[in-house]
PDB file of C-alpha atoms in Angstrom:
ATOM      1  CA  MET A   5    -182.178 -14.457  12.152  1.00 39.00           C
ATOM      2  CA  GLU A   6    -184.011 -12.546  14.879  1.00 41.00           C
ATOM      3  CA  LYS A   7    -187.612 -12.910  16.043  1.00 40.00           C
ATOM      4  CA  ARG A   8    -189.731  -9.783  16.142  1.00 37.00           C
ATOM      5  CA  LYS A   9    -192.481  -9.042  18.650  1.00 39.00           C
ATOM      6  CA  ASP A  10    -195.097 -10.200  16.136  1.00 36.00           C
ATOM      7  CA  GLY A  11    -193.412 -13.593  15.907  1.00 38.00           C
ATOM      8  CA  PHE A  12    -192.018 -13.237  12.388  1.00 35.00           C
ATOM      9  CA  LEU A  13    -188.361 -13.838  11.645  1.00 36.00           C
ATOM     10  CA  ILE A  14    -186.302 -10.885  10.461  1.00 37.00           C
ATOM     11  CA  GLU A  15    -182.760 -10.788   9.098  1.00 44.00           C
ATOM     12  CA  LYS A  16    -180.232 -10.106  11.843  1.00 44.00           C
ATOM     13  CA  GLY A  17    -179.316  -6.425  11.907  1.00 44.00           C
ATOM     14  CA  ALA A  18    -182.313  -5.387   9.796  1.00 47.00           C
ATOM     15  CA  HIS A  19    -184.021  -2.970  12.200  1.00 53.00           C
ATOM     16  CA  GLU A  20    -187.107  -1.180  10.893  1.00 55.00           C
ATOM     17  CA  LYS A  21    -185.495   2.258  11.138  1.00 59.00           C
ATOM     18  CA  ASP A  22    -182.847   1.029   8.683  1.00 78.00           C
ATOM     19  CA  PHE A  23    -185.204   0.443   5.768  1.00 86.00           C
ATOM     20  CA  ILE A  24    -188.311   1.680   3.993  1.00 90.00           C
ATOM     21  CA  PHE A  25    -190.616  -0.393   1.828  1.00 91.00           C
ATOM     22  CA  GLY A  26    -193.223  -0.003  -0.878  1.00 92.00           C
ATOM     23  CA  THR A  27    -192.667   1.091  -4.457  1.00 93.00           C
ATOM     24  CA  ARG A  28    -193.994   4.632  -4.119  1.00 91.00           C
ATOM     25  CA  ALA A  29    -192.298   5.229  -0.765  1.00 92.00           C
ATOM     26  CA  VAL A  30    -188.922   4.205  -2.171  1.00 93.00           C
ATOM     27  CA  MET A  31    -189.428   6.321  -5.277  1.00 93.00           C
ATOM     28  CA  GLU A  32    -190.226   9.321  -3.074  1.00 91.00           C
ATOM     29  CA  ALA A  33    -187.007   8.700  -1.110  1.00 90.00           C
ATOM     30  CA  LEU A  34    -185.062   8.616  -4.368  1.00 91.00           C
ATOM     31  CA  HIS A  35    -186.761  11.804  -5.537  1.00 88.00           C
ATOM     32  CA  ALA A  36    -185.791  13.484  -2.258  1.00 86.00           C
ATOM     33  CA  HIS A  37    -182.162  12.378  -2.776  1.00 84.00           C
ATOM     34  CA  LYS A  38    -182.136  10.386   0.466  1.00 82.00           C
ATOM     35  CA  ASP A  39    -178.967   8.376   1.122  1.00 81.00           C
ATOM     36  CA  ILE A  40    -179.872   4.790   0.256  1.00 86.00           C
ATOM     37  CA  ASP A  41    -177.391   1.927   0.483  1.00 84.00           C
ATOM     38  CA  LYS A  42    -179.254  -0.366  -1.887  1.00 87.00           C
ATOM     39  CA  ILE A  43    -182.719  -1.280  -3.095  1.00 93.00           C
ATOM     40  CA  LEU A  44    -183.965  -4.858  -3.094  1.00 95.00           C
ATOM     41  CA  VAL A  45    -186.574  -5.634  -5.761  1.00 96.00           C
ATOM     42  CA  ASN A  46    -188.557  -8.826  -6.243  1.00 95.00           C
ATOM     43  CA  LYS A  47    -186.941 -10.474  -9.250  1.00 93.00           C
ATOM     44  CA  GLU A  48    -190.351 -11.544 -10.595  1.00 93.00           C
ATOM     45  CA  LEU A  49    -191.602  -7.962 -10.951  1.00 93.00           C
ATOM     46  CA  ASN A  50    -191.180  -6.025 -14.182  1.00 91.00           C
ATOM     47  CA  ASN A  51    -194.193  -3.717 -14.456  1.00 93.00           C
ATOM     48  CA  ASP A  52    -194.080  -0.098 -15.593  1.00 94.00           C
ATOM     49  CA  LEU A  53    -193.822   1.271 -12.067  1.00 94.00           C
ATOM     50  CA  ILE A  54    -190.870  -1.002 -11.298  1.00 94.00           C
ATOM     51  CA  LYS A  55    -189.201   0.053 -14.533  1.00 94.00           C
ATOM     52  CA  GLU A  56    -189.651   3.689 -13.499  1.00 95.00           C
ATOM     53  CA  LEU A  57    -188.139   2.948 -10.092  1.00 95.00           C
ATOM     54  CA  LEU A  58    -185.154   1.174 -11.700  1.00 95.00           C
ATOM     55  CA  SER A  59    -184.575   4.133 -14.011  1.00 94.00           C
ATOM     56  CA  GLN A  60    -184.777   6.552 -11.105  1.00 93.00           C
ATOM     57  CA  ALA A  61    -182.370   4.448  -9.028  1.00 92.00           C
ATOM     58  CA  LYS A  62    -179.892   4.377 -11.906  1.00 90.00           C
ATOM     59  CA  GLN A  63    -180.114   8.152 -12.237  1.00 89.00           C
ATOM     60  CA  GLU A  64    -179.462   8.550  -8.489  1.00 87.00           C
ATOM     61  CA  ARG A  65    -176.646   5.968  -8.650  1.00 84.00           C
ATOM     62  CA  VAL A  66    -178.289   3.718  -6.073  1.00 88.00           C
ATOM     63  CA  PRO A  67    -177.517  -0.015  -6.437  1.00 87.00           C
ATOM     64  CA  VAL A  68    -180.473  -2.310  -7.145  1.00 92.00           C
ATOM     65  CA  VAL A  69    -180.410  -6.031  -6.327  1.00 91.00           C
ATOM     66  CA  ARG A  70    -182.993  -8.437  -7.709  1.00 94.00           C
ATOM     67  CA  VAL A  71    -183.967 -10.958  -5.022  1.00 93.00           C
ATOM     68  CA  PRO A  72    -186.596 -13.652  -4.340  1.00 94.00           C
ATOM     69  CA  GLU A  73    -189.730 -12.497  -2.518  1.00 92.00           C
ATOM     70  CA  ALA A  74    -188.762 -14.714   0.424  1.00 92.00           C
ATOM     71  CA  LYS A  75    -185.763 -12.484   1.123  1.00 91.00           C
ATOM     72  CA  LEU A  76    -187.985  -9.413   1.268  1.00 92.00           C
ATOM     73  CA  ASN A  77    -190.379 -11.236   3.595  1.00 91.00           C
ATOM     74  CA  ARG A  78    -187.505 -11.945   5.956  1.00 88.00           C
ATOM     75  CA  ILE A  79    -186.941  -8.204   6.259  1.00 87.00           C
ATOM     76  CA  THR A  80    -190.570  -7.208   6.759  1.00 86.00           C
ATOM     77  CA  ARG A  81    -193.970  -8.910   6.628  1.00 84.00           C
ATOM     78  CA  LYS A  82    -195.725  -5.641   5.929  1.00 88.00           C
ATOM     79  CA  ASN A  83    -196.971  -4.814   2.431  1.00 89.00           C
ATOM     80  CA  HIS A  84    -193.582  -4.168   0.819  1.00 92.00           C
ATOM     81  CA  GLN A  85    -194.972  -4.537  -2.745  1.00 92.00           C
ATOM     82  CA  GLY A  86    -191.755  -6.277  -3.740  1.00 93.00           C
ATOM     83  CA  VAL A  87    -189.502  -3.305  -2.941  1.00 94.00           C
ATOM     84  CA  VAL A  88    -187.350  -2.660   0.139  1.00 94.00           C
ATOM     85  CA  ALA A  89    -184.713   0.069   0.401  1.00 92.00           C
ATOM     86  CA  HIS A  90    -181.902  -0.154   2.930  1.00 88.00           C
ATOM     87  CA  MET A  91    -181.252   3.363   4.177  1.00 85.00           C
ATOM     88  CA  SER A  92    -177.797   4.643   4.965  1.00 81.00           C
ATOM     89  CA  ALA A  93    -177.216   5.920   8.483  1.00 79.00           C
ATOM     90  CA  ILE A  94    -174.826   8.562   7.135  1.00 83.00           C
ATOM     91  CA  GLN A  95    -174.533  11.087   4.341  1.00 83.00           C
ATOM     92  CA  TYR A  96    -171.952  10.066   1.755  1.00 87.00           C
ATOM     93  CA  ALA A  97    -169.128  12.447   0.889  1.00 91.00           C
ATOM     94  CA  SER A  98    -167.442  13.351  -2.391  1.00 92.00           C
ATOM     95  CA  ILE A  99    -163.862  12.079  -2.647  1.00 95.00           C
ATOM     96  CA  ASP A 100    -163.018  15.077  -4.859  1.00 94.00           C
ATOM     97  CA  ASN A 101    -164.131  17.451  -2.115  1.00 95.00           C
ATOM     98  CA  VAL A 102    -162.158  15.539   0.535  1.00 95.00           C
ATOM     99  CA  ILE A 103    -158.921  15.602  -1.475  1.00 96.00           C
ATOM    100  CA  THR A 104    -159.373  19.245  -2.495  1.00 95.00           C
ATOM    101  CA  GLU A 105    -159.934  20.288   1.119  1.00 95.00           C
ATOM    102  CA  CYS A 106    -156.801  18.418   2.238  1.00 95.00           C
ATOM    103  CA  PHE A 107    -154.624  20.091  -0.380  1.00 95.00           C
ATOM    104  CA  SER A 108    -156.139  23.519   0.333  1.00 95.00           C
ATOM    105  CA  LYS A 109    -155.093  23.104   3.985  1.00 94.00           C
ATOM    106  CA  GLY A 110    -151.601  21.956   3.028  1.00 95.00           C
ATOM    107  CA  VAL A 111    -152.276  18.455   4.384  1.00 94.00           C
ATOM    108  CA  ASP A 112    -151.213  15.204   2.700  1.00 96.00           C
ATOM    109  CA  PRO A 113    -154.400  13.154   2.255  1.00 97.00           C
ATOM    110  CA  LEU A 114    -154.621   9.722   3.873  1.00 97.00           C
ATOM    111  CA  ILE A 115    -157.434   7.697   2.312  1.00 98.00           C
ATOM    112  CA  LEU A 116    -158.479   4.166   3.257  1.00 98.00           C
ATOM    113  CA  VAL A 117    -159.935   2.080   0.407  1.00 98.00           C
ATOM    114  CA  LEU A 118    -161.915  -0.969   1.562  1.00 97.00           C
ATOM    115  CA  ASP A 119    -162.251  -3.644  -1.106  1.00 96.00           C
ATOM    116  CA  ARG A 120    -165.304  -5.847  -0.393  1.00 92.00           C
ATOM    117  CA  ILE A 121    -165.316  -5.596   3.405  1.00 93.00           C
ATOM    118  CA  THR A 122    -168.802  -6.976   4.012  1.00 91.00           C
ATOM    119  CA  ASP A 123    -168.904  -7.582   7.770  1.00 91.00           C
ATOM    120  CA  VAL A 124    -170.676  -4.688   9.487  1.00 90.00           C
ATOM    121  CA  ARG A 125    -168.711  -5.084  12.732  1.00 91.00           C
ATOM    122  CA  ASN A 126    -165.380  -5.151  10.923  1.00 92.00           C
ATOM    123  CA  PHE A 127    -166.365  -2.051   8.979  1.00 94.00           C
ATOM    124  CA  GLY A 128    -167.468  -0.246  12.126  1.00 93.00           C
ATOM    125  CA  ALA A 129    -164.254  -1.142  13.939  1.00 94.00           C
ATOM    126  CA  ILE A 130    -162.154   0.055  10.991  1.00 95.00           C
ATOM    127  CA  ALA A 131    -164.076   3.337  10.876  1.00 95.00           C
ATOM    128  CA  ARG A 132    -163.558   3.860  14.610  1.00 95.00           C
ATOM    129  CA  THR A 133    -159.787   3.429  14.306  1.00 95.00           C
ATOM    130  CA  ALA A 134    -159.609   5.533  11.141  1.00 96.00           C
ATOM    131  CA  GLU A 135    -161.477   8.438  12.710  1.00 95.00           C
ATOM    132  CA  CYS A 136    -159.385   8.310  15.885  1.00 95.00           C
ATOM    133  CA  ALA A 137    -156.167   8.294  13.860  1.00 95.00           C
ATOM    134  CA  GLY A 138    -157.150  11.162  11.577  1.00 95.00           C
ATOM    135  CA  VAL A 139    -157.731   9.284   8.308  1.00 96.00           C
ATOM    136  CA  HIS A 140    -159.369  11.764   5.954  1.00 97.00           C
ATOM    137  CA  ALA A 141    -161.907   9.415   4.330  1.00 96.00           C
ATOM    138  CA  ILE A 142    -162.904   5.831   3.727  1.00 97.00           C
ATOM    139  CA  VAL A 143    -163.798   4.675   0.220  1.00 97.00           C
ATOM    140  CA  ILE A 144    -166.168   1.732  -0.328  1.00 95.00           C
ATOM    141  CA  PRO A 145    -167.800   0.235  -3.431  1.00 93.00           C
ATOM    142  CA  GLU A 146    -171.511   0.680  -4.115  1.00 85.00           C
ATOM    143  CA  LYS A 147    -171.940  -3.091  -4.252  1.00 83.00           C
ATOM    144  CA  GLY A 148    -170.231  -5.778  -2.209  1.00 85.00           C
ATOM    145  CA  ALA A 149    -169.641  -3.677   0.908  1.00 88.00           C
ATOM    146  CA  ALA A 150    -171.046  -3.714   4.418  1.00 86.00           C
ATOM    147  CA  GLN A 151    -174.338  -1.898   4.811  1.00 82.00           C
ATOM    148  CA  ILE A 152    -173.877   1.335   6.723  1.00 84.00           C
ATOM    149  CA  ASN A 153    -176.795   1.027   9.124  1.00 78.00           C
ATOM    150  CA  SER A 154    -177.363   1.735  12.801  1.00 79.00           C
ATOM    151  CA  ASP A 155    -175.326  -1.356  13.738  1.00 81.00           C
ATOM    152  CA  ALA A 156    -172.337  -0.029  11.786  1.00 85.00           C
ATOM    153  CA  VAL A 157    -172.617   3.372  13.468  1.00 86.00           C
ATOM    154  CA  LYS A 158    -172.913   1.730  16.879  1.00 86.00           C
ATOM    155  CA  THR A 159    -169.896  -0.522  16.265  1.00 86.00           C
ATOM    156  CA  SER A 160    -167.902   2.508  15.147  1.00 91.00           C
ATOM    157  CA  ALA A 161    -168.732   4.181  18.489  1.00 90.00           C
ATOM    158  CA  GLY A 162    -170.209   7.050  16.493  1.00 88.00           C
ATOM    159  CA  ALA A 163    -167.100   7.598  14.372  1.00 91.00           C
ATOM    160  CA  LEU A 164    -169.165   7.324  11.193  1.00 90.00           C
ATOM    161  CA  ASN A 165    -170.908  10.540  12.175  1.00 88.00           C
ATOM    162  CA  PHE A 166    -167.599  12.382  11.705  1.00 91.00           C
ATOM    163  CA  LEU A 167    -165.508  10.365   9.226  1.00 93.00           C
ATOM    164  CA  PRO A 168    -166.279  11.023   5.540  1.00 93.00           C
ATOM    165  CA  VAL A 169    -167.320   7.867   3.665  1.00 94.00           C
ATOM    166  CA  CYS A 170    -167.158   7.982  -0.130  1.00 94.00           C
ATOM    167  CA  ARG A 171    -169.028   5.457  -2.247  1.00 90.00           C
ATOM    168  CA  ALA A 172    -167.600   4.398  -5.611  1.00 92.00           C
ATOM    169  CA  ARG A 173    -169.622   2.852  -8.404  1.00 87.00           C
ATOM    170  CA  ASN A 174    -166.406   1.192  -9.536  1.00 93.00           C
ATOM    171  CA  LEU A 175    -163.402   0.960  -7.196  1.00 95.00           C
ATOM    172  CA  HIS A 176    -161.027   0.433 -10.114  1.00 96.00           C
ATOM    173  CA  PHE A 177    -161.910   3.811 -11.632  1.00 96.00           C
ATOM    174  CA  MET A 178    -161.938   5.462  -8.219  1.00 96.00           C
ATOM    175  CA  VAL A 179    -158.393   4.279  -7.498  1.00 97.00           C
ATOM    176  CA  LYS A 180    -157.297   5.465 -10.935  1.00 96.00           C
ATOM    177  CA  ASP A 181    -158.748   8.867 -10.098  1.00 96.00           C
ATOM    178  CA  LEU A 182    -156.870   8.912  -6.794  1.00 97.00           C
ATOM    179  CA  LYS A 183    -153.647   8.243  -8.703  1.00 96.00           C
ATOM    180  CA  LYS A 184    -154.434  11.116 -11.088  1.00 96.00           C
ATOM    181  CA  MET A 185    -154.955  13.384  -8.077  1.00 96.00           C
ATOM    182  CA  GLY A 186    -151.415  12.606  -6.944  1.00 96.00           C
ATOM    183  CA  LEU A 187    -151.960   9.916  -4.318  1.00 97.00           C
ATOM    184  CA  LYS A 188    -149.627   6.975  -3.962  1.00 97.00           C
ATOM    185  CA  ILE A 189    -151.558   3.705  -3.910  1.00 98.00           C
ATOM    186  CA  ILE A 190    -150.303   1.134  -1.378  1.00 97.00           C
ATOM    187  CA  SER A 191    -151.904  -2.292  -1.055  1.00 97.00           C
ATOM    188  CA  CYS A 192    -151.601  -4.199   2.208  1.00 96.00           C
ATOM    189  CA  THR A 193    -151.173  -7.858   1.284  1.00 93.00           C
ATOM    190  CA  GLU A 194    -149.465 -10.962   2.594  1.00 90.00           C
ATOM    191  CA  LYS A 195    -148.291 -11.644  -0.974  1.00 88.00           C
ATOM    192  CA  THR A 196    -145.224  -9.440  -0.553  1.00 91.00           C
ATOM    193  CA  GLU A 197    -142.145  -9.760   1.635  1.00 90.00           C
ATOM    194  CA  ARG A 198    -141.795  -5.979   1.912  1.00 93.00           C
ATOM    195  CA  LYS A 199    -142.759  -4.941   5.426  1.00 95.00           C
ATOM    196  CA  MET A 200    -144.993  -1.996   6.212  1.00 95.00           C
ATOM    197  CA  TYR A 201    -142.095  -0.219   7.966  1.00 95.00           C
ATOM    198  CA  ASP A 202    -140.219   0.083   4.644  1.00 94.00           C
ATOM    199  CA  ALA A 203    -142.728   2.254   2.792  1.00 94.00           C
ATOM    200  CA  ASP A 204    -142.781   6.055   2.795  1.00 93.00           C
ATOM    201  CA  TYR A 205    -146.177   7.376   3.861  1.00 95.00           C
ATOM    202  CA  ALA A 206    -145.156  11.032   4.221  1.00 93.00           C
ATOM    203  CA  VAL A 207    -146.842  11.812   0.887  1.00 95.00           C
ATOM    204  CA  PRO A 208    -150.481  11.819  -0.250  1.00 97.00           C
ATOM    205  CA  THR A 209    -151.438   8.163   0.231  1.00 97.00           C
ATOM    206  CA  ALA A 210    -154.306   5.768  -0.319  1.00 97.00           C
ATOM    207  CA  ILE A 211    -154.163   2.419   1.480  1.00 97.00           C
ATOM    208  CA  ILE A 212    -156.108  -0.542   0.104  1.00 97.00           C
ATOM    209  CA  MET A 213    -157.338  -3.258   2.470  1.00 97.00           C
ATOM    210  CA  GLY A 214    -158.939  -6.369   0.979  1.00 94.00           C
ATOM    211  CA  SER A 215    -161.593  -8.825   2.048  1.00 89.00           C
ATOM    212  CA  GLU A 216    -160.669 -11.607   4.452  1.00 82.00           C
ATOM    213  CA  GLU A 217    -161.884 -14.207   1.957  1.00 84.00           C
ATOM    214  CA  ASP A 218    -160.155 -13.069  -1.240  1.00 86.00           C
ATOM    215  CA  GLY A 219    -157.787 -10.266  -0.291  1.00 90.00           C
ATOM    216  CA  ILE A 220    -157.419  -7.356  -2.695  1.00 95.00           C
ATOM    217  CA  SER A 221    -158.893  -7.654  -6.192  1.00 94.00           C
ATOM    218  CA  ASP A 222    -156.397  -8.303  -8.976  1.00 94.00           C
ATOM    219  CA  ASP A 223    -157.350  -5.140 -10.860  1.00 95.00           C
ATOM    220  CA  LEU A 224    -156.663  -3.008  -7.786  1.00 96.00           C
ATOM    221  CA  MET A 225    -153.365  -4.786  -7.198  1.00 96.00           C
ATOM    222  CA  GLU A 226    -152.345  -3.869 -10.743  1.00 96.00           C
ATOM    223  CA  LEU A 227    -153.029  -0.201 -10.041  1.00 96.00           C
ATOM    224  CA  SER A 228    -150.961  -0.206  -6.850  1.00 97.00           C
ATOM    225  CA  ASP A 229    -147.662   1.640  -6.661  1.00 97.00           C
ATOM    226  CA  GLU A 230    -146.368  -0.377  -3.712  1.00 96.00           C
ATOM    227  CA  PHE A 231    -147.192  -3.462  -1.678  1.00 97.00           C
ATOM    228  CA  VAL A 232    -146.612  -3.885   2.046  1.00 96.00           C
ATOM    229  CA  SER A 233    -147.228  -6.641   4.571  1.00 94.00           C
ATOM    230  CA  ILE A 234    -147.629  -6.740   8.329  1.00 94.00           C
ATOM    231  CA  PRO A 235    -144.911  -8.773  10.056  1.00 92.00           C
ATOM    232  CA  MET A 236    -146.226 -12.049  11.493  1.00 88.00           C
ATOM    233  CA  ALA A 237    -144.180 -13.947  14.075  1.00 84.00           C
ATOM    234  CA  GLY A 238    -146.789 -16.411  15.348  1.00 82.00           C
ATOM    235  CA  HIS A 239    -148.420 -19.520  13.941  1.00 80.00           C
ATOM    236  CA  ILE A 240    -151.492 -17.697  12.601  1.00 78.00           C
ATOM    237  CA  GLU A 241    -150.824 -16.366   9.119  1.00 75.00           C
ATOM    238  CA  SER A 242    -153.037 -13.288   9.107  1.00 78.00           C
ATOM    239  CA  LEU A 243    -154.857 -10.722  11.231  1.00 86.00           C
ATOM    240  CA  ASN A 244    -158.506  -9.797  11.215  1.00 90.00           C
ATOM    241  CA  VAL A 245    -158.928  -7.013   8.634  1.00 93.00           C
ATOM    242  CA  SER A 246    -160.029  -4.456  11.222  1.00 94.00           C
ATOM    243  CA  VAL A 247    -156.972  -5.200  13.371  1.00 94.00           C
ATOM    244  CA  ALA A 248    -154.672  -5.157  10.326  1.00 94.00           C
ATOM    245  CA  SER A 249    -156.105  -1.799   9.270  1.00 96.00           C
ATOM    246  CA  GLY A 250    -155.423  -0.367  12.718  1.00 96.00           C
ATOM    247  CA  VAL A 251    -151.848  -1.637  12.794  1.00 96.00           C
ATOM    248  CA  LEU A 252    -151.027  -0.128   9.404  1.00 96.00           C
ATOM    249  CA  ILE A 253    -152.848   3.150  10.030  1.00 97.00           C
ATOM    250  CA  TYR A 254    -150.896   3.792  13.198  1.00 96.00           C
ATOM    251  CA  GLU A 255    -147.585   2.959  11.523  1.00 95.00           C
ATOM    252  CA  ILE A 256    -148.470   5.673   9.012  1.00 96.00           C
ATOM    253  CA  ILE A 257    -149.325   8.098  11.819  1.00 95.00           C
ATOM    254  CA  ARG A 258    -146.039   7.228  13.573  1.00 94.00           C
ATOM    255  CA  GLN A 259    -144.052   8.007  10.454  1.00 93.00           C
ATOM    256  CA  ARG A 260    -145.944  11.212   9.740  1.00 92.00           C
ATOM    257  CA  SER A 261    -145.416  12.399  13.324  1.00 90.00           C
ATOM    258  CA  ASN A 262    -141.620  12.075  13.162  1.00 78.00           C
TER     259      ASN A 262
END
């Protein structure tokens, strides 16, 4: 928690430029097709205006999370009316457009799929490496992913201003679509003995990186064409996900450069 100038506590990382509040204000943002990460709504509210907001959010494919009023009060003590929208610091891209553009240029797409990476600093660090290495896009789920706010952009050293980020309502279906578009799906997991050096990345490829708590979801593992692991010679069994992403990305770049 952080203390604001007025003495109230505010959730760490929740800067006022990262959110808007009030039912009508959020509905106007939805109507204007603003990029919103998610909308928090007081779970006790169910009036007609809230129902209209929920319908509008569903139409715009913006995630809504029902929360206690206390959570909203930790974000702002102003008259939020039970509704707070976390704004995205970027404009989301279409994965179809990214893949089509790659193929039209004769380039093999390299897509990074992040399964439930919730730490903003990890996400920012991954984005920074991905942009520097020439990854064509990052794919994240609508729910269960780090909020792309000013902290994420700062941690990425501005990379998120240039790297396309695609948001999927359902990662399972998104990965299936990537397979249909001709991409090979490779999951990076410690559950295989096959090392990352043994895979062929000189084809259209999507790499899946999982959360540090649970790894890659079972349903995404089932969709994978190959599994690779990063060699570990020390006593620690795994790398931080942002470091692991960087190691694998640059192995791919090494192979593609030869």
